[in-house]
Coordinates of C-alpha atoms and ligand atoms in Angstrom, one line a residue:
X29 CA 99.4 29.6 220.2
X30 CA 100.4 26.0 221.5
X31 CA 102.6 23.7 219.6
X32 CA 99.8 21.4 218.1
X33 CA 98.0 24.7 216.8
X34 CA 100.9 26.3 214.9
X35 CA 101.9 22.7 213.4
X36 CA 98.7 22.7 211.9
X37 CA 98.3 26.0 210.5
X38 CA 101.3 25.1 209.3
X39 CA 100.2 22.2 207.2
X40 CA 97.2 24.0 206.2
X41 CA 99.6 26.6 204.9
X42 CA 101.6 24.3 203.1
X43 CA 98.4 22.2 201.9
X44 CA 97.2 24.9 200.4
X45 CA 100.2 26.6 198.9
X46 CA 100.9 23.5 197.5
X47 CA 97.9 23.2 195.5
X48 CA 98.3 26.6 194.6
X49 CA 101.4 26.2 193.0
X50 CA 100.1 22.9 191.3
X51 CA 97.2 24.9 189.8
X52 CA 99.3 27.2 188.7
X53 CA 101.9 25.0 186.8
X54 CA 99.1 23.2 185.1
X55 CA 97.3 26.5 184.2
X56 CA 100.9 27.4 182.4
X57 CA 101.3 24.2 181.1
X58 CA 98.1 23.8 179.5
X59 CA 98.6 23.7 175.8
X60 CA 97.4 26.8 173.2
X61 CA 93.6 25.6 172.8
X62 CA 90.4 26.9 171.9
X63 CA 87.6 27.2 174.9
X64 CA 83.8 28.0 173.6
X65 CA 82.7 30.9 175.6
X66 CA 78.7 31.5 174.7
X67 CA 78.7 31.9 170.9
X68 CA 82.1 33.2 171.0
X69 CA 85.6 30.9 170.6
X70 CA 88.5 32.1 172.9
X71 CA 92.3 31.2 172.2
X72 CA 93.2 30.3 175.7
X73 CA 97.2 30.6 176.3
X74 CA 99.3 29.7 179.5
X75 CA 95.6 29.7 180.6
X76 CA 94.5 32.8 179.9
X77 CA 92.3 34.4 176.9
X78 CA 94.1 35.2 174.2
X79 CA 93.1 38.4 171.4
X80 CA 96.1 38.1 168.5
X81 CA 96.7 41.4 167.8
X82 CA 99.2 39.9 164.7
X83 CA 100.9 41.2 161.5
X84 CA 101.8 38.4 158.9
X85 CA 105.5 38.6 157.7
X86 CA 105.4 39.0 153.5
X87 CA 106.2 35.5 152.0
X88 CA 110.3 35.7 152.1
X89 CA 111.0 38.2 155.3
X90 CA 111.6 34.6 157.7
X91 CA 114.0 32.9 154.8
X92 CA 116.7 35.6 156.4
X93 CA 116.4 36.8 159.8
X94 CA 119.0 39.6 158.9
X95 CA 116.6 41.1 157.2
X96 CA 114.1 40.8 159.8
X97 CA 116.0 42.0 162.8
X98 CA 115.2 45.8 162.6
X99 CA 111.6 45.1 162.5
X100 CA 111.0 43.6 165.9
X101 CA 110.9 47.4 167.1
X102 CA 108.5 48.4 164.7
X103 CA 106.2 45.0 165.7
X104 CA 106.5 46.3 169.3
X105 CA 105.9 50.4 168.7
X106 CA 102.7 49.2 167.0
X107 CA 101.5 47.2 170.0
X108 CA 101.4 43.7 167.9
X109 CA 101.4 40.9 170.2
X110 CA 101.8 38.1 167.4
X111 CA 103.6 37.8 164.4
X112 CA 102.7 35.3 161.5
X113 CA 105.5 33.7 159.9
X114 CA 106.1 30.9 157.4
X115 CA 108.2 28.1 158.1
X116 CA 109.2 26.5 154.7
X117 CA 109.6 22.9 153.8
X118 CA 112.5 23.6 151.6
X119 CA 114.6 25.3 154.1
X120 CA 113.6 22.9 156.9
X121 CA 114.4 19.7 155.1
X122 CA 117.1 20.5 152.4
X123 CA 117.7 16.6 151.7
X124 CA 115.2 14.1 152.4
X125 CA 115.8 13.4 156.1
X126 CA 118.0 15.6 157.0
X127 CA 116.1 18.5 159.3
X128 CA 117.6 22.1 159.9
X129 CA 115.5 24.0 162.3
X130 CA 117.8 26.9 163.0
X131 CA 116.0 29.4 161.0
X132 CA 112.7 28.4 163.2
X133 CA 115.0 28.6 166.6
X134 CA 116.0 32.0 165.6
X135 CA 112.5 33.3 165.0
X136 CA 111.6 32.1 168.4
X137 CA 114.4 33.3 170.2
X138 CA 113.8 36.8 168.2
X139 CA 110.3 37.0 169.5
X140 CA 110.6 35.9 172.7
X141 CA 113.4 38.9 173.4
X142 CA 110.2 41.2 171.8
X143 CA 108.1 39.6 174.3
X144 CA 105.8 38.2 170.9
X145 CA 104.0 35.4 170.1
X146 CA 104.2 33.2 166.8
X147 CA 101.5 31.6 164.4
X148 CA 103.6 29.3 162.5
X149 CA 102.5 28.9 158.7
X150 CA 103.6 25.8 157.3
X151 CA 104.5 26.5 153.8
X152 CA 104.5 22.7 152.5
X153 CA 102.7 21.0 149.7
X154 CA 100.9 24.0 149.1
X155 CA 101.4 27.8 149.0
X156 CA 98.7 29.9 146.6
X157 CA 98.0 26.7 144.9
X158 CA 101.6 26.0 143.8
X159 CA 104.5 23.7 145.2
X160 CA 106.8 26.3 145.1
X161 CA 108.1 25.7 148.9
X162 CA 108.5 21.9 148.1
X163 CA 112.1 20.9 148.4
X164 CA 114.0 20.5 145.7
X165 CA 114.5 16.7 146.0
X166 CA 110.1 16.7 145.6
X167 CA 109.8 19.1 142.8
X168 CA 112.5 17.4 140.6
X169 CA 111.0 13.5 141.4
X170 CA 107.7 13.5 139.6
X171 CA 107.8 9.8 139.5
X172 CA 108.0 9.7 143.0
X173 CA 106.0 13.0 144.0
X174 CA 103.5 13.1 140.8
X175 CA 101.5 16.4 139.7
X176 CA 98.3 17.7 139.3
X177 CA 97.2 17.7 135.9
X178 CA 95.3 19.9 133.1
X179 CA 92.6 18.5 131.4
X180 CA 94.8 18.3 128.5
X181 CA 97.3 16.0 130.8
X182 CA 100.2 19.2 131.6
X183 CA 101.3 18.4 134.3
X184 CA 101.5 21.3 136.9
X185 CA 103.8 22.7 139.4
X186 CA 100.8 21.8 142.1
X187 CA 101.5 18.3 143.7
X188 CA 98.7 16.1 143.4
X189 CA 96.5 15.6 146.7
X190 CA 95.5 12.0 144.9
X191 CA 99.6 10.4 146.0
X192 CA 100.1 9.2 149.5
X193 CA 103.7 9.6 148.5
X194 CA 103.3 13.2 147.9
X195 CA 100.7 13.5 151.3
X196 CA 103.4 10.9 153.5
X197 CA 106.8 13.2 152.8
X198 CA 104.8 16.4 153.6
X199 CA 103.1 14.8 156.9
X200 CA 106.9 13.5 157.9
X201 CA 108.7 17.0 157.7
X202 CA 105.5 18.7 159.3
X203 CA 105.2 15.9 162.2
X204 CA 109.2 16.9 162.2
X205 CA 108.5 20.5 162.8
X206 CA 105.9 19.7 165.3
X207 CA 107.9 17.4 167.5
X208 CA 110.9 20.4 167.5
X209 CA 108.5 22.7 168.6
X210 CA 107.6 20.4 171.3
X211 CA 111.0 19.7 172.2
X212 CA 112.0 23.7 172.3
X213 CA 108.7 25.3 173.2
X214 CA 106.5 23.7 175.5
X215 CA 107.4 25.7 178.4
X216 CA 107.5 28.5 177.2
X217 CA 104.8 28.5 174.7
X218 CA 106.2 31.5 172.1
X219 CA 104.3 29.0 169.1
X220 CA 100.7 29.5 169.8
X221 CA 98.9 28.0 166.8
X222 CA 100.0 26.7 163.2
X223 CA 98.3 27.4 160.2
X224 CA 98.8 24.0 157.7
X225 CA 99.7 25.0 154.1
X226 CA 99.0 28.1 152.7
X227 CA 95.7 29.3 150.2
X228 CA 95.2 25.6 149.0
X229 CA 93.1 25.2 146.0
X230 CA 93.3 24.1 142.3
X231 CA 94.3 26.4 139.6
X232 CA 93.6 27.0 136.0
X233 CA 91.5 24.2 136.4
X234 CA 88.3 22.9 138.7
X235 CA 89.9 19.8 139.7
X236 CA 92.8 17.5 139.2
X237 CA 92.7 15.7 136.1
X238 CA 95.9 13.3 136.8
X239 CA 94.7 9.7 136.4
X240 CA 94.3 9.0 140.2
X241 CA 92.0 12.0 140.2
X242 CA 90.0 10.5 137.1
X243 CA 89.8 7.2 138.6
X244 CA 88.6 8.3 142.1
X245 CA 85.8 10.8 139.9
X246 CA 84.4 8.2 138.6
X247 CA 83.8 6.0 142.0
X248 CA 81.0 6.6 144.2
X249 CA 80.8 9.2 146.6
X250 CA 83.0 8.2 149.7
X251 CA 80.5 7.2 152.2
X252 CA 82.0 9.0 155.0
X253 CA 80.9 11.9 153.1
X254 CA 77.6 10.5 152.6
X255 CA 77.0 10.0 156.6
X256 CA 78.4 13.3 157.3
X257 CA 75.8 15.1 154.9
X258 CA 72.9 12.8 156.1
X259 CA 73.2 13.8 160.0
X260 CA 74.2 17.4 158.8
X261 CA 71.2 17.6 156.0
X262 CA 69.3 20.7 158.2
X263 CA 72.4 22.7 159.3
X264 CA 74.8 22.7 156.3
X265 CA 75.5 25.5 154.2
X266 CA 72.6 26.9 152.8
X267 CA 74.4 27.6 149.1
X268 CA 76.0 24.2 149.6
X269 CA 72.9 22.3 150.7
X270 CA 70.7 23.8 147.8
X271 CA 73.5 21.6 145.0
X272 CA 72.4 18.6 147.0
X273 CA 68.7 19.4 147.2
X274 CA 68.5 19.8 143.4
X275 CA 69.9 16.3 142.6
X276 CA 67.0 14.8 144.9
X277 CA 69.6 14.7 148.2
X278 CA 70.8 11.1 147.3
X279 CA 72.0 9.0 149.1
X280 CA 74.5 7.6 147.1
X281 CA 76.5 7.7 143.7
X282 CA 79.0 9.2 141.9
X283 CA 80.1 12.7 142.7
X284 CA 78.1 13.5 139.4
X285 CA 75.2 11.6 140.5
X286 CA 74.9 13.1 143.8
X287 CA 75.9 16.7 143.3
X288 CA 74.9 17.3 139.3
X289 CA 77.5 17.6 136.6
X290 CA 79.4 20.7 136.4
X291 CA 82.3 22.9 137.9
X292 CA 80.4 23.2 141.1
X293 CA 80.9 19.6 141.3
X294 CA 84.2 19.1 140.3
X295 CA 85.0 21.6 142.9
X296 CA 82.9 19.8 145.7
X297 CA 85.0 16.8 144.8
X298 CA 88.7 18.7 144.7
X299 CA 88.3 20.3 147.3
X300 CA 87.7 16.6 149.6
X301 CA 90.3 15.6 148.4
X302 CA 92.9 18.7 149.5
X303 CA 90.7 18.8 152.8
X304 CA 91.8 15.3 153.4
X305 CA 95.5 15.3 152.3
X306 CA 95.4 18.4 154.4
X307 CA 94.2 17.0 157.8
X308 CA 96.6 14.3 157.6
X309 CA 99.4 16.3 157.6
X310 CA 97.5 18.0 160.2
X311 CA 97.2 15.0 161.8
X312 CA 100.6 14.0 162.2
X313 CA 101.8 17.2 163.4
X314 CA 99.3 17.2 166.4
X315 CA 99.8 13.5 167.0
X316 CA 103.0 15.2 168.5
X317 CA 102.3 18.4 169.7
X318 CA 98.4 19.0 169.1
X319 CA 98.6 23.0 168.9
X320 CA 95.2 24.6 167.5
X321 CA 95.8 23.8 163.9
X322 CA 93.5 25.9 161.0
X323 CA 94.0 26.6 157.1
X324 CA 93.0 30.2 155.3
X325 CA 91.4 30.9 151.6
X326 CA 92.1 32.6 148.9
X327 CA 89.1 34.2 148.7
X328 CA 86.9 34.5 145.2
X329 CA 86.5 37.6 143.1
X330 CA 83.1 38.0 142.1
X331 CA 82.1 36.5 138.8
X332 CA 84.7 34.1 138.7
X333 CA 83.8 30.5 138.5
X334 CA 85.9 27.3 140.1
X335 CA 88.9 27.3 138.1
X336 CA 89.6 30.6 137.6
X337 CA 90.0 31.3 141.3
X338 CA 91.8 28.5 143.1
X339 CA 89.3 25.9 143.5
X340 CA 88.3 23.4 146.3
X341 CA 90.3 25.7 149.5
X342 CA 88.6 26.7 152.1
X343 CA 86.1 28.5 151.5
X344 CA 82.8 29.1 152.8
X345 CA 80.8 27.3 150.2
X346 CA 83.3 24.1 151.1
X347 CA 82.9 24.5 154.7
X348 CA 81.3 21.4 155.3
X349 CA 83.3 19.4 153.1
X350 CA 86.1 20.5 154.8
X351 CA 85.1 20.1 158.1
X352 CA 83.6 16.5 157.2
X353 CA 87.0 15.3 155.6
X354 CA 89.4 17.4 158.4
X355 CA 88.6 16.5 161.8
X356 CA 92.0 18.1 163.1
X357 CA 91.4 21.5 161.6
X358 CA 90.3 23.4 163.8
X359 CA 88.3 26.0 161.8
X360 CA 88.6 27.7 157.8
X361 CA 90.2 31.1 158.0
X362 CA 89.6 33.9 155.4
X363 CA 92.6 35.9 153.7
X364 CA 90.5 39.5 153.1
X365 CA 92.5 41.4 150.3
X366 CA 88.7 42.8 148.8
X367 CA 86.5 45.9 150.0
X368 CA 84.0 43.6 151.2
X369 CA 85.2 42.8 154.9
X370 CA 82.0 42.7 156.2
X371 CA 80.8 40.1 154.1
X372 CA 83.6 37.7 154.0
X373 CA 83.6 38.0 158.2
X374 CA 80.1 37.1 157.7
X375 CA 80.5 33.8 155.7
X376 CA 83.0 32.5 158.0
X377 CA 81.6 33.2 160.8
X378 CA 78.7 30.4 160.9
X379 CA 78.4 27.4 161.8
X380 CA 80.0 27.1 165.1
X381 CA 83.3 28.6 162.4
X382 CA 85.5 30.5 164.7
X383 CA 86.8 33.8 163.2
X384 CA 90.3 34.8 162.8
X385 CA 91.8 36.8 159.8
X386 CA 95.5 35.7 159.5
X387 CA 95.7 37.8 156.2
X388 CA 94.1 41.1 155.6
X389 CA 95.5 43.9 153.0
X390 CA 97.4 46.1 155.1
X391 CA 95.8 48.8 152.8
X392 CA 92.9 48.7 154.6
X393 CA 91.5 50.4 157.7
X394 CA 92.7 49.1 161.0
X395 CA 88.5 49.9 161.8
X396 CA 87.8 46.3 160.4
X397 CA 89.6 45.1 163.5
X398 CA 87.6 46.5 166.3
X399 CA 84.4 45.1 164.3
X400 CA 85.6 41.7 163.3
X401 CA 86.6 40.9 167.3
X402 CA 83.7 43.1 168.6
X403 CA 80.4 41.9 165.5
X404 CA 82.1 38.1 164.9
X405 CA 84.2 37.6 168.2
X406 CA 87.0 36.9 165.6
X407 CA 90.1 35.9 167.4
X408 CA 92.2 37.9 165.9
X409 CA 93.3 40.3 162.8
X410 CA 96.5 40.2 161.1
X411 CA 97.6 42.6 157.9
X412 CA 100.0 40.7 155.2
X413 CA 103.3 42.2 155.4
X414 CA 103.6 43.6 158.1
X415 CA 107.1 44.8 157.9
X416 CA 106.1 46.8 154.7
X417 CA 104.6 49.3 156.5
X418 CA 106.1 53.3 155.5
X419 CA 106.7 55.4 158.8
X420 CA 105.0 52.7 161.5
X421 CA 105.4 55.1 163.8
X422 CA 102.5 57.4 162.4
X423 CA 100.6 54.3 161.0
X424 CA 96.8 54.1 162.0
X425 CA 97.4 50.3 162.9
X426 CA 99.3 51.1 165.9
X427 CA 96.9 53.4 167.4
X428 CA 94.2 51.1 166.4
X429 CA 96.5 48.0 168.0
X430 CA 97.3 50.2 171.1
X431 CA 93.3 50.5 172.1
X432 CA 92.9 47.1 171.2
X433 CA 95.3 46.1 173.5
X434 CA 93.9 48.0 176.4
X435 CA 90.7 46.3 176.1
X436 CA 91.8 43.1 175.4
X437 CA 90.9 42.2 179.2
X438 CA 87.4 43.7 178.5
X439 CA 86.7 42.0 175.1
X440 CA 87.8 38.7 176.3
X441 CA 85.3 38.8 178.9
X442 CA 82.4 39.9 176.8
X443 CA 83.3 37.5 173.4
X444 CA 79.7 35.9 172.7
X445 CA 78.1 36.9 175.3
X446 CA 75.6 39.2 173.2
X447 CA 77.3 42.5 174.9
X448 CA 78.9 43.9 172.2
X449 CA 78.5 45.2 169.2
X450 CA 80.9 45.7 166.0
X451 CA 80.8 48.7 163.2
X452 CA 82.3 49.5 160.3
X453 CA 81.2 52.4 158.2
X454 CA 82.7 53.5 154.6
X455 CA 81.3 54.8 151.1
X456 CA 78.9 51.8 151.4
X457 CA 77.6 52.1 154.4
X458 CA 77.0 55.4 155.8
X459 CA 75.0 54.1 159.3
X460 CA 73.8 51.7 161.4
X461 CA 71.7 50.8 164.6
X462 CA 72.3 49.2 167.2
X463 CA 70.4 47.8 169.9
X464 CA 72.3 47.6 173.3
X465 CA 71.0 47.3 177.1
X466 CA 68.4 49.8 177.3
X467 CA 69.7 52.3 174.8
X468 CA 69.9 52.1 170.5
X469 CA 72.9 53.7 169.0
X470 CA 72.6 55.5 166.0
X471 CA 76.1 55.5 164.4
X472 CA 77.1 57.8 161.7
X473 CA 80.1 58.1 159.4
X474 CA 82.2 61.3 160.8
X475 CA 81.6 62.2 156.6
X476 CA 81.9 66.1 157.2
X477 CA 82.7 69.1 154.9
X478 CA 86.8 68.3 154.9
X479 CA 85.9 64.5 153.0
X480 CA 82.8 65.8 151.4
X481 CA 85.2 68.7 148.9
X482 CA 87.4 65.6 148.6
X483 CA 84.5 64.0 145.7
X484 CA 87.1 63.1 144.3
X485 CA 88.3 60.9 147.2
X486 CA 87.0 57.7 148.5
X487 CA 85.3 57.5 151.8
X488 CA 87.4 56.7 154.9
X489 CA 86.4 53.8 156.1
X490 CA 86.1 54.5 159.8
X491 CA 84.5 52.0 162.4
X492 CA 84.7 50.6 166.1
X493 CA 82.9 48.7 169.0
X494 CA 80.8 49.1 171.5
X495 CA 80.9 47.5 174.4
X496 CA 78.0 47.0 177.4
X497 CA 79.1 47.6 180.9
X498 CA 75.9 48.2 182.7
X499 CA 72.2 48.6 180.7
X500 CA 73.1 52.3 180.8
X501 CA 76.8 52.5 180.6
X502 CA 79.0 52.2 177.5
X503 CA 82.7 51.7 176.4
X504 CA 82.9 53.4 172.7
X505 CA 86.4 53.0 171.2
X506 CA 87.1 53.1 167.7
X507 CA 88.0 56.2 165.0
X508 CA 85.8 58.3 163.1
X509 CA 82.4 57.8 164.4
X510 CA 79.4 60.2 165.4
X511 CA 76.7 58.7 168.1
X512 CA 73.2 59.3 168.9
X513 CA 71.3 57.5 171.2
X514 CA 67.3 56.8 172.0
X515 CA 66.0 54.6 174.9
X516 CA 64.6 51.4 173.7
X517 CA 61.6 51.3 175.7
X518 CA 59.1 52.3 173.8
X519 CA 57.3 54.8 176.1
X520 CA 58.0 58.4 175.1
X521 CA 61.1 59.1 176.6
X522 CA 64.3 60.5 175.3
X523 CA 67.9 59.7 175.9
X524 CA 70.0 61.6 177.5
X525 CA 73.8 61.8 177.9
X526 CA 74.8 62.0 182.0
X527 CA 78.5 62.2 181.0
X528 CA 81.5 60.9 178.5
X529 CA 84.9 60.9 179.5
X530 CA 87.5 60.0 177.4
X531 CA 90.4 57.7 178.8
X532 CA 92.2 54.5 179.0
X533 CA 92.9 51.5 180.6
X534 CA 95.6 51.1 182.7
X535 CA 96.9 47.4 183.7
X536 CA 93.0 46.7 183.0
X537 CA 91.9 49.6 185.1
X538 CA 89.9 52.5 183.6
X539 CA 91.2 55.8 184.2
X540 CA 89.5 58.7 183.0
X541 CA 91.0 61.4 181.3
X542 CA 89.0 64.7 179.7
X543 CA 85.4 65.1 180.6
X544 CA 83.6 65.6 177.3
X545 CA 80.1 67.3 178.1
X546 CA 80.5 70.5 175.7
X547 CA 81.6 70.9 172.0
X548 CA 82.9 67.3 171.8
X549 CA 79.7 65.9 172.5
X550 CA 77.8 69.0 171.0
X551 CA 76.9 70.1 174.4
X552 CA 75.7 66.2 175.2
X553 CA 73.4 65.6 171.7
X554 CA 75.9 63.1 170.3
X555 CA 79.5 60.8 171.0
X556 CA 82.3 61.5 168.7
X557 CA 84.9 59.3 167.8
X558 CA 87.2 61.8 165.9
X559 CA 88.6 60.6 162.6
X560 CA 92.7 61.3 163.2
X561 CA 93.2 58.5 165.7
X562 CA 91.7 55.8 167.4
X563 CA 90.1 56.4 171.0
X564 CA 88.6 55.2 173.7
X565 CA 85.1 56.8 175.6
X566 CA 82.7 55.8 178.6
X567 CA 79.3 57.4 178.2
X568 CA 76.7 56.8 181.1
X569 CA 73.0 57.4 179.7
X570 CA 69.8 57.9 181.1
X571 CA 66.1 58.6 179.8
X572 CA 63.4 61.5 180.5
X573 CA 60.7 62.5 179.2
Ligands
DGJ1 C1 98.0 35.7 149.9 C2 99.0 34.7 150.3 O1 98.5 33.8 151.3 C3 100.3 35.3 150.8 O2 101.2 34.3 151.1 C4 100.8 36.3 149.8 O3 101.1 35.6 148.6 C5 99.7 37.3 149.5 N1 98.5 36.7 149.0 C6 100.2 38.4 148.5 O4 99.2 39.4 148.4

């Protein structure tokens, strides 16, 4: 090769090397932010998809990392890859001012040696209504930092959304925590999304009934509001949208006048008010370090009307007040601690809502996992105190987390792209049918003889996903869960199973273990899931007739 030739292959080299290595910095450096991907809303992190496979720590487990240090095992046994934790504005800012962030260094430095991720929970203003994790120099200044208020004028220990005092202190220490994180994780990127107060909402009352709160009732409908509903009038919530149909969908008025008189309303207008204390707090944080930023619900127990459950959070019926007053929220997250999983997944996920359960009881069945990410392309899952678990070694959740984690490369591709299907199967909900590529699969509880002499015992609930690789080729992974199939063309023909193997996936790569064509498929009539673990399957179909 002459001279001139090799220096340019040389600077071709180095061209392209160089803009290799740029890429690949300002993949890395890319912040934590959400990407939509068809219907579906991916975490992207360091530039790549992220699945949070979390566990939320209980409420005082970060106060004292002494007592946390001989979890981190457990976290890592059971294949977590997040863990939620509160940070707590009393701890952070013991005197006004004065900032202490070793407790949050520590939890960092903790899970980045576990090789975890952190959601960050900002326990401020609000935690389950109350102002418990305000500091001390807050709680004992109600002049300065007024309170909600009963009806009867008590004054509560909920600081009042209606004081910029009150909204200013908590958007200072938050913007604070933001800019340390900035400072101390930016690189490295441990802190991948913040959660901004905790289960707002307004308890043993509707609303507020300080007299900044009574004042602002009786004024006129902010008109920001107003706009928002008027370009929104055909896609708002449909129970939400019905309370403005009946009053005539004014245009303008008092709360009362627009949306009737009633608890409804007063709820309609707390819970405007909390979604826009809320987003300036929000607001100052990401003015520093904008980190995807959402806030979770205390969900509502049926019956109950606004005031007995805290009131104006959010929650699906708010969605659009929230989202109207909250720009920098990111999306409304629910806390699941009823039977009814499927439902709540359902409420939140519409609208454009991305899902992701930062609180779920750990009670219940790691299944509602596999169909929350696989049914509503939620983001993530995360039980509520995590380190509670007895004997994590055994525990269903790490199975369940360990297949998770070996198709997380596979579900991140096929988020909202209609490929995959969720199910979740208990006393309420025996089967289902699915329609996927050219095949419908008829999924069955396992329910056998062993649960049936248990009467009386409640129903597992069992549950997985499945996932389309070709028309006729399946991944099945989940626990507990019998198969059948029929072709969906309508011509006669019958399904029949080619093969299932069982296996997993290696580094991303599928590697097949057991071939399953006798008694665990029933000599190729069904797919079986068995109920003692979590699994993975690949089934190729095909039809005759
Ligand atoms: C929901 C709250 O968000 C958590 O902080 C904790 O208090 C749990 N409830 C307790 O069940």
């Amino acid at each position: 090769m002459k001279f001139r030739d090799s220096k340019l292959l040389f600077i071709t080299l180095f061209v392209v090397l160089s803009v290799q290595i740029i890429h690949a910095q300002s993949k890395n450096q890319a912040l934590p932010h959400l990407i939509k991907q068809g219907s579906a809303n991916l975490l992207m992190v360091q530039g790549e998809p992220f699945l949070i496979l979390g566990g939320e720590l209980g409420n005082s487990t970060a106060s004292d990392l002494a007592y946390l240090r001989p979890f981190w095992q457990n976290f890592k046994m059971m294949h977590l890859n997040t863990i939620l934790s509160p940070v707590y504005w009393e701890l952070i800012e013991p005197e006004e001012g004065r900032f202490d962030f070793s407790l949050v260094d520590s939890l960092i430095y903790s899970a980045r040696i576990y090789d975890l991720k952190l959601v960050l929970l900002w326990f401020g203003s609000w935690k389950n209504s109350m102002s418990c994790y305000a500091p001390s120099w807050v709680k004992r200044d109600q002049q300065r930092f007024p309170r909600a208020r009963t009806r009867a004028g008590q004054a509560l220990e909920i600081l009042t959304p209606f004081s910029e005092e009150n909204r200013n202190a908590d958007a200072r220490a938050f913007k604070a925590l933001m800019q340390h994180l900035r400072s101390c994780d930016e690189q490295q990127q441990t802190v991948i999304m913040i959660q901004v107060e905790n289960e707002i909402g307004m308890i043993p009352e509707a609303r507020d009934y300080c007299d900044a709160a009574n004042r602002s009732f009786a004024r006129p409908v902010p008109v920001e509001l107003m706009n928002y509903l008027q370009s929104n009038k055909h896609s708002l919530m449909p129970e939400f949208r019905q309370i403005w149909e009946r009053m005539g969908y004014k245009a303008s008025g008092t709360w009362e006048q627009v949306f009737g008189k009633g608890l409804h309303t007063d709820e309609i207008f707390i819970a405007w008010h909390f979604a826009k204390y809320t987003d300036e707090v929000a607001k100052a944080g990401k003015d520093v370090y904008p980190l995807p930023m959402f806030v979770n619900a205390a969900l509502i127990r049926p019956k109950y009307q606004p005031g007995q459950y805290p009131s104006g959070g959010p929650l699906p019926h708010l969605l659009d007040i929230w989202r109207a007053a909250a720009p920098h929220i990111d999306f409304l997250a629910p806390d699941i601690y009823f039977k009814n999983f499927k439902e709540w997944c359902e409420k939140y996920d519409r609208s454009g809502n991305p899902l992701f359960i930062p609180e779920v009881a750990n009670t219940q069945s790691p299944a509602n996992a596999f169909y929350a990410i696989a049914q509503h392309n939620a983001m993530g899952y995360s039980p509520f105190s995590i380190e509670s678990l007895k004997a994590p070694q055994f525990h269903p959740l790490g199975s369940a987390y360990d297949i998770l984690h070996q198709l997380e490369p596979l579900i991140l591709m096929k988020q909202g792209k209609g490929q995959m299907a969720g199910v979740l199967l208990d006393s309420t909900h025996h089967k289902t049918r699915i329609e996927l590529g050219n095949f419908i699969f008829n999924v069955r509880h396992e329910y056998s003889w062993a649960y049936a002499q248990k009467s009386e015992g409640e129903t597992p609930r069992f549950g997985g996903m499945i996932i389309m690789l070709e028309p006729d080729e399946f991944i099945i992974a989940g626990s507990g869960i019998i198969v059948t199939f029929e072709p969906r063309s309508n011509d006669g023909s019958v399904a029949g199973i080619d093969w299932i193997d069982e296996g997993r996936f290696i580094n991303g790569k599928w590697t097949p273990g057991r071939r399953l064509n006798g008694d665990q498929s029933h000599q190729g009539r069904h797919l079986h899931l068995p109920g003692n673990t979590y699994g993975i399957q690949r089934a190729k179909l095909y039809a005759y007739k």
